[in-house]
Structures are given as structure tokens and as C-alpha cells.
């Protein structure tokens, strides 16, 4: 009884995932994938830096680095 429930749960989980997940068959070579991922990381870092600069320029706010109590 429990074995069939596990199988049903796996099928439902696969249906919910619906094609999401990591697919190694994206048609890219490892070098192309590395370049794409590196570019995405650079964009993410730039966006975070821009947000930090905006926060610092507008008075900072709570939770900034380097504001620990001594």
C-alpha cells in the first residue's frame, strides 16, 4: 500500500514540476554555458551594487554592513 502511494506522490510531484528543473540538454557547450552564467552573475552583481548605492545615497537605512555596535 505504501509503495503505490510513493509512486503516486512521485508522479504528482513530476506533474507539478511541469518541465521545470535543471536540463543539461539546453544545446549549449560547457564554454557557452559558463559564459552565459558568468554574464548573468555580473548583471546580478551590478544590480545589487546599484541598489546598495541608491540605499547609501538616500540616507542608508537599517541593516547596512559596517554598522555593528561596539
Tab-separated table of N, CA and C in Angstrom:
chain	number	residue	atom	x	y	z
A	1	UNK	N	0.830	-1.194	0.000
A	1	UNK	CA	0.000	0.000	0.000
A	1	UNK	C	0.873	1.254	0.000
A	2	UNK	N	1.901	1.261	0.820
A	2	UNK	CA	2.742	2.449	0.907
A	2	UNK	C	3.548	2.651	-0.374
A	3	UNK	N	3.973	1.568	-1.003
A	3	UNK	CA	4.749	1.673	-2.230
A	3	UNK	C	3.970	2.352	-3.339
A	4	UNK	N	2.703	2.025	-3.464
A	4	UNK	CA	1.910	2.656	-4.515
A	4	UNK	C	1.672	4.133	-4.207
A	5	UNK	N	1.551	4.465	-2.928
A	5	UNK	CA	1.367	5.870	-2.556
A	5	UNK	C	2.622	6.673	-2.913
A	6	UNK	N	3.783	6.072	-2.679
A	6	UNK	CA	5.030	6.752	-3.037
A	6	UNK	C	5.088	7.018	-4.530
A	7	UNK	N	4.703	6.024	-5.295
A	7	UNK	CA	4.734	6.175	-6.743
A	7	UNK	C	3.766	7.266	-7.198
A	8	UNK	N	2.575	7.303	-6.614
A	8	UNK	CA	1.601	8.350	-6.964
A	8	UNK	C	2.133	9.731	-6.593
A	9	UNK	N	2.773	9.819	-5.417
A	9	UNK	CA	3.341	11.096	-4.983
A	9	UNK	C	4.438	11.559	-5.938
A	10	UNK	N	5.266	10.617	-6.402
A	10	UNK	CA	6.320	10.977	-7.364
A	10	UNK	C	5.714	11.486	-8.657
A	11	UNK	N	4.661	10.819	-9.128
A	11	UNK	CA	4.001	11.249	-10.369
A	11	UNK	C	3.397	12.638	-10.203
A	12	UNK	N	2.758	12.893	-9.065
A	12	UNK	CA	2.160	14.204	-8.823
A	12	UNK	C	3.232	15.283	-8.745
A	13	UNK	N	4.360	14.964	-8.084
A	13	UNK	CA	5.445	15.932	-7.972
A	13	UNK	C	6.026	16.238	-9.352
A	14	UNK	N	6.159	15.221	-10.184
A	14	UNK	CA	6.675	15.445	-11.532
A	14	UNK	C	5.706	16.292	-12.345
A	15	UNK	N	4.412	16.074	-12.164
A	15	UNK	CA	3.415	16.860	-12.887
A	15	UNK	C	3.429	18.308	-12.417
A	16	UNK	N	3.623	18.523	-11.112
A	16	UNK	CA	3.684	19.892	-10.587
A	16	UNK	C	4.916	20.610	-11.104
A	17	UNK	N	6.031	19.885	-11.195
A	17	UNK	CA	7.261	20.499	-11.693
A	17	UNK	C	7.060	20.921	-13.137
A	18	UNK	N	6.333	20.146	-13.892
A	18	UNK	CA	5.911	20.512	-15.229
A	18	UNK	C	7.006	20.876	-16.209
A	19	UNK	N	8.164	20.310	-16.100
A	19	UNK	CA	9.196	20.663	-17.051
A	19	UNK	C	10.198	21.643	-16.486
A	20	UNK	N	9.977	22.076	-15.257
A	20	UNK	CA	10.988	22.908	-14.613
A	20	UNK	C	12.133	22.002	-14.207
A	21	UNK	N	13.156	22.598	-13.715
A	21	UNK	CA	14.276	21.816	-13.232
A	21	UNK	C	15.485	22.029	-14.109
A	22	UNK	N	16.557	21.419	-13.723
A	22	UNK	CA	17.792	21.617	-14.466
A	22	UNK	C	17.802	20.674	-15.653
A	23	UNK	N	17.958	21.244	-16.812
A	23	UNK	CA	18.056	20.452	-18.017
A	23	UNK	C	19.428	20.651	-18.623
A	24	UNK	N	20.186	19.580	-18.704
A	24	UNK	CA	21.525	19.677	-19.264
A	24	UNK	C	21.467	19.724	-20.779
A	25	UNK	N	20.327	19.523	-21.369
A	25	UNK	CA	20.204	19.475	-22.821
A	25	UNK	C	19.692	20.803	-23.370
A	26	UNK	N	20.343	21.901	-22.974
A	26	UNK	CA	19.923	23.209	-23.454
A	26	UNK	C	20.612	23.582	-24.755
A	27	UNK	N	21.398	22.668	-25.309
A	27	UNK	CA	22.024	22.891	-26.597
A	27	UNK	C	23.283	23.738	-26.533
A	28	UNK	N	23.801	23.983	-25.352
A	28	UNK	CA	24.992	24.816	-25.210
A	28	UNK	C	26.201	23.954	-24.856
A	29	UNK	N	27.349	24.402	-25.319
A	29	UNK	CA	28.583	23.738	-24.906
A	29	UNK	C	28.926	24.225	-23.503
A	30	UNK	N	29.791	23.520	-22.821
A	30	UNK	CA	30.161	23.974	-21.473
A	30	UNK	C	30.725	25.394	-21.465
A	31	UNK	N	31.482	25.750	-22.511
A	31	UNK	CA	32.036	27.109	-22.571
A	31	UNK	C	30.932	28.147	-22.725
A	32	UNK	N	29.959	27.851	-23.590
A	32	UNK	CA	28.840	28.776	-23.788
A	32	UNK	C	28.028	28.918	-22.507
A	33	UNK	N	27.829	27.817	-21.829
A	33	UNK	CA	27.062	27.836	-20.580
A	33	UNK	C	27.790	28.666	-19.530
A	34	UNK	N	29.118	28.490	-19.448
A	34	UNK	CA	29.921	29.245	-18.492
A	34	UNK	C	29.832	30.737	-18.789
A	35	UNK	N	29.903	31.078	-20.081
A	35	UNK	CA	29.822	32.491	-20.471
A	35	UNK	C	28.452	33.070	-20.117
A	36	UNK	N	27.403	32.327	-20.410
A	36	UNK	CA	26.037	32.786	-20.102
A	36	UNK	C	25.866	32.974	-18.605
A	37	UNK	N	26.326	31.997	-17.821
A	37	UNK	CA	26.164	32.077	-16.369
A	37	UNK	C	26.994	33.211	-15.780
A	38	UNK	N	28.202	33.402	-16.308
A	38	UNK	CA	29.048	34.493	-15.826
A	38	UNK	C	28.418	35.845	-16.101
A	39	UNK	N	27.818	35.973	-17.291
A	39	UNK	CA	27.159	37.230	-17.642
A	39	UNK	C	25.976	37.489	-16.699
A	40	UNK	N	25.216	36.441	-16.406
A	40	UNK	CA	24.074	36.587	-15.501
A	40	UNK	C	24.544	36.998	-14.107
A	41	UNK	N	25.654	36.421	-13.647
A	41	UNK	CA	26.174	36.781	-12.329
A	41	UNK	C	26.658	38.229	-12.304
A	42	UNK	N	27.294	38.672	-13.389
A	42	UNK	CA	27.753	40.054	-13.447
A	42	UNK	C	26.570	41.026	-13.409
A	43	UNK	N	25.516	40.689	-14.151
A	43	UNK	CA	24.328	41.545	-14.150
A	43	UNK	C	23.703	41.602	-12.762
A	44	UNK	N	23.663	40.451	-12.109
A	44	UNK	CA	23.094	40.393	-10.765
A	44	UNK	C	23.922	41.226	-9.787
A	45	UNK	N	25.253	41.130	-9.897
A	45	UNK	CA	26.126	41.904	-9.015
A	45	UNK	C	25.973	43.396	-9.280
A	46	UNK	N	25.859	43.767	-10.561
A	46	UNK	CA	25.698	45.173	-10.898
A	46	UNK	C	24.380	45.716	-10.352
A	47	UNK	N	23.340	44.911	-10.456
A	47	UNK	CA	22.032	45.328	-9.945
A	47	UNK	C	22.085	45.515	-8.431
A	48	UNK	N	22.757	44.584	-7.743
A	48	UNK	CA	22.862	44.681	-6.292
A	48	UNK	C	23.691	45.895	-5.892
A	49	UNK	N	24.756	46.167	-6.646
A	49	UNK	CA	25.594	47.327	-6.349
A	49	UNK	C	24.803	48.617	-6.560
A	50	UNK	N	23.976	48.648	-7.604
A	50	UNK	CA	23.167	49.832	-7.864
A	50	UNK	C	22.154	50.047	-6.735
A	51	UNK	N	21.581	48.971	-6.254
A	51	UNK	CA	20.637	49.085	-5.143
A	51	UNK	C	21.345	49.565	-3.879
A	52	UNK	N	22.550	49.067	-3.642
A	52	UNK	CA	23.305	49.489	-2.459
A	52	UNK	C	23.675	50.963	-2.572
A	53	UNK	N	24.047	51.393	-3.776
A	53	UNK	CA	24.402	52.793	-3.963
A	53	UNK	C	23.178	53.685	-3.765
A	54	UNK	N	22.040	53.233	-4.239
A	54	UNK	CA	20.811	54.000	-4.066
A	54	UNK	C	20.441	54.090	-2.582
A	55	UNK	N	20.624	52.989	-1.868
A	55	UNK	CA	20.309	52.995	-0.442
A	55	UNK	C	21.266	53.903	0.320
A	56	UNK	N	22.536	53.876	-0.063
A	56	UNK	CA	23.519	54.721	0.616
A	56	UNK	C	23.274	56.196	0.300
A	57	UNK	N	22.868	56.478	-0.918
A	57	UNK	CA	22.624	57.854	-1.313
A	57	UNK	C	21.374	58.435	-0.690
A	58	UNK	N	20.431	57.588	-0.328
A	58	UNK	CA	19.172	58.077	0.226
A	58	UNK	C	19.166	58.044	1.756
A	59	UNK	N	20.314	57.967	2.359
A	59	UNK	CA	20.351	58.010	3.817
A	59	UNK	C	20.641	56.677	4.450
A	60	UNK	N	20.824	55.632	3.647
A	60	UNK	CA	21.217	54.355	4.213
A	60	UNK	C	20.047	53.527	4.656
A	61	UNK	N	19.729	53.591	5.913
A	61	UNK	CA	18.683	52.739	6.445
A	61	UNK	C	19.286	51.667	7.319
A	62	UNK	N	18.472	50.835	7.889
A	62	UNK	CA	18.953	49.802	8.792
A	62	UNK	C	19.454	48.601	8.011
A	63	UNK	N	20.345	47.840	8.624
A	63	UNK	CA	20.799	46.604	8.041
A	63	UNK	C	22.003	46.746	7.140
A	64	UNK	N	22.642	47.887	7.102
A	64	UNK	CA	23.810	48.065	6.263
A	64	UNK	C	25.027	47.420	6.890
A	65	UNK	N	25.996	47.062	6.042
A	65	UNK	CA	27.210	46.462	6.553
A	65	UNK	C	28.075	47.542	7.219
A	66	UNK	N	28.835	47.143	8.215
A	66	UNK	CA	29.735	48.067	8.870
A	66	UNK	C	29.080	48.948	9.911
A	67	UNK	N	27.874	48.632	10.327
A	67	UNK	CA	27.197	49.453	11.326
A	67	UNK	C	27.009	48.683	12.631
A	68	UNK	N	27.958	47.786	12.919
A	68	UNK	CA	27.828	46.976	14.131
A	68	UNK	C	28.109	47.813	15.361
A	69	UNK	N	27.427	47.488	16.443
A	69	UNK	CA	27.664	48.188	17.709
A	69	UNK	C	28.923	47.655	18.339
A	70	UNK	N	29.620	48.522	19.082
A	70	UNK	CA	30.872	48.090	19.728
A	70	UNK	C	30.675	47.976	21.209
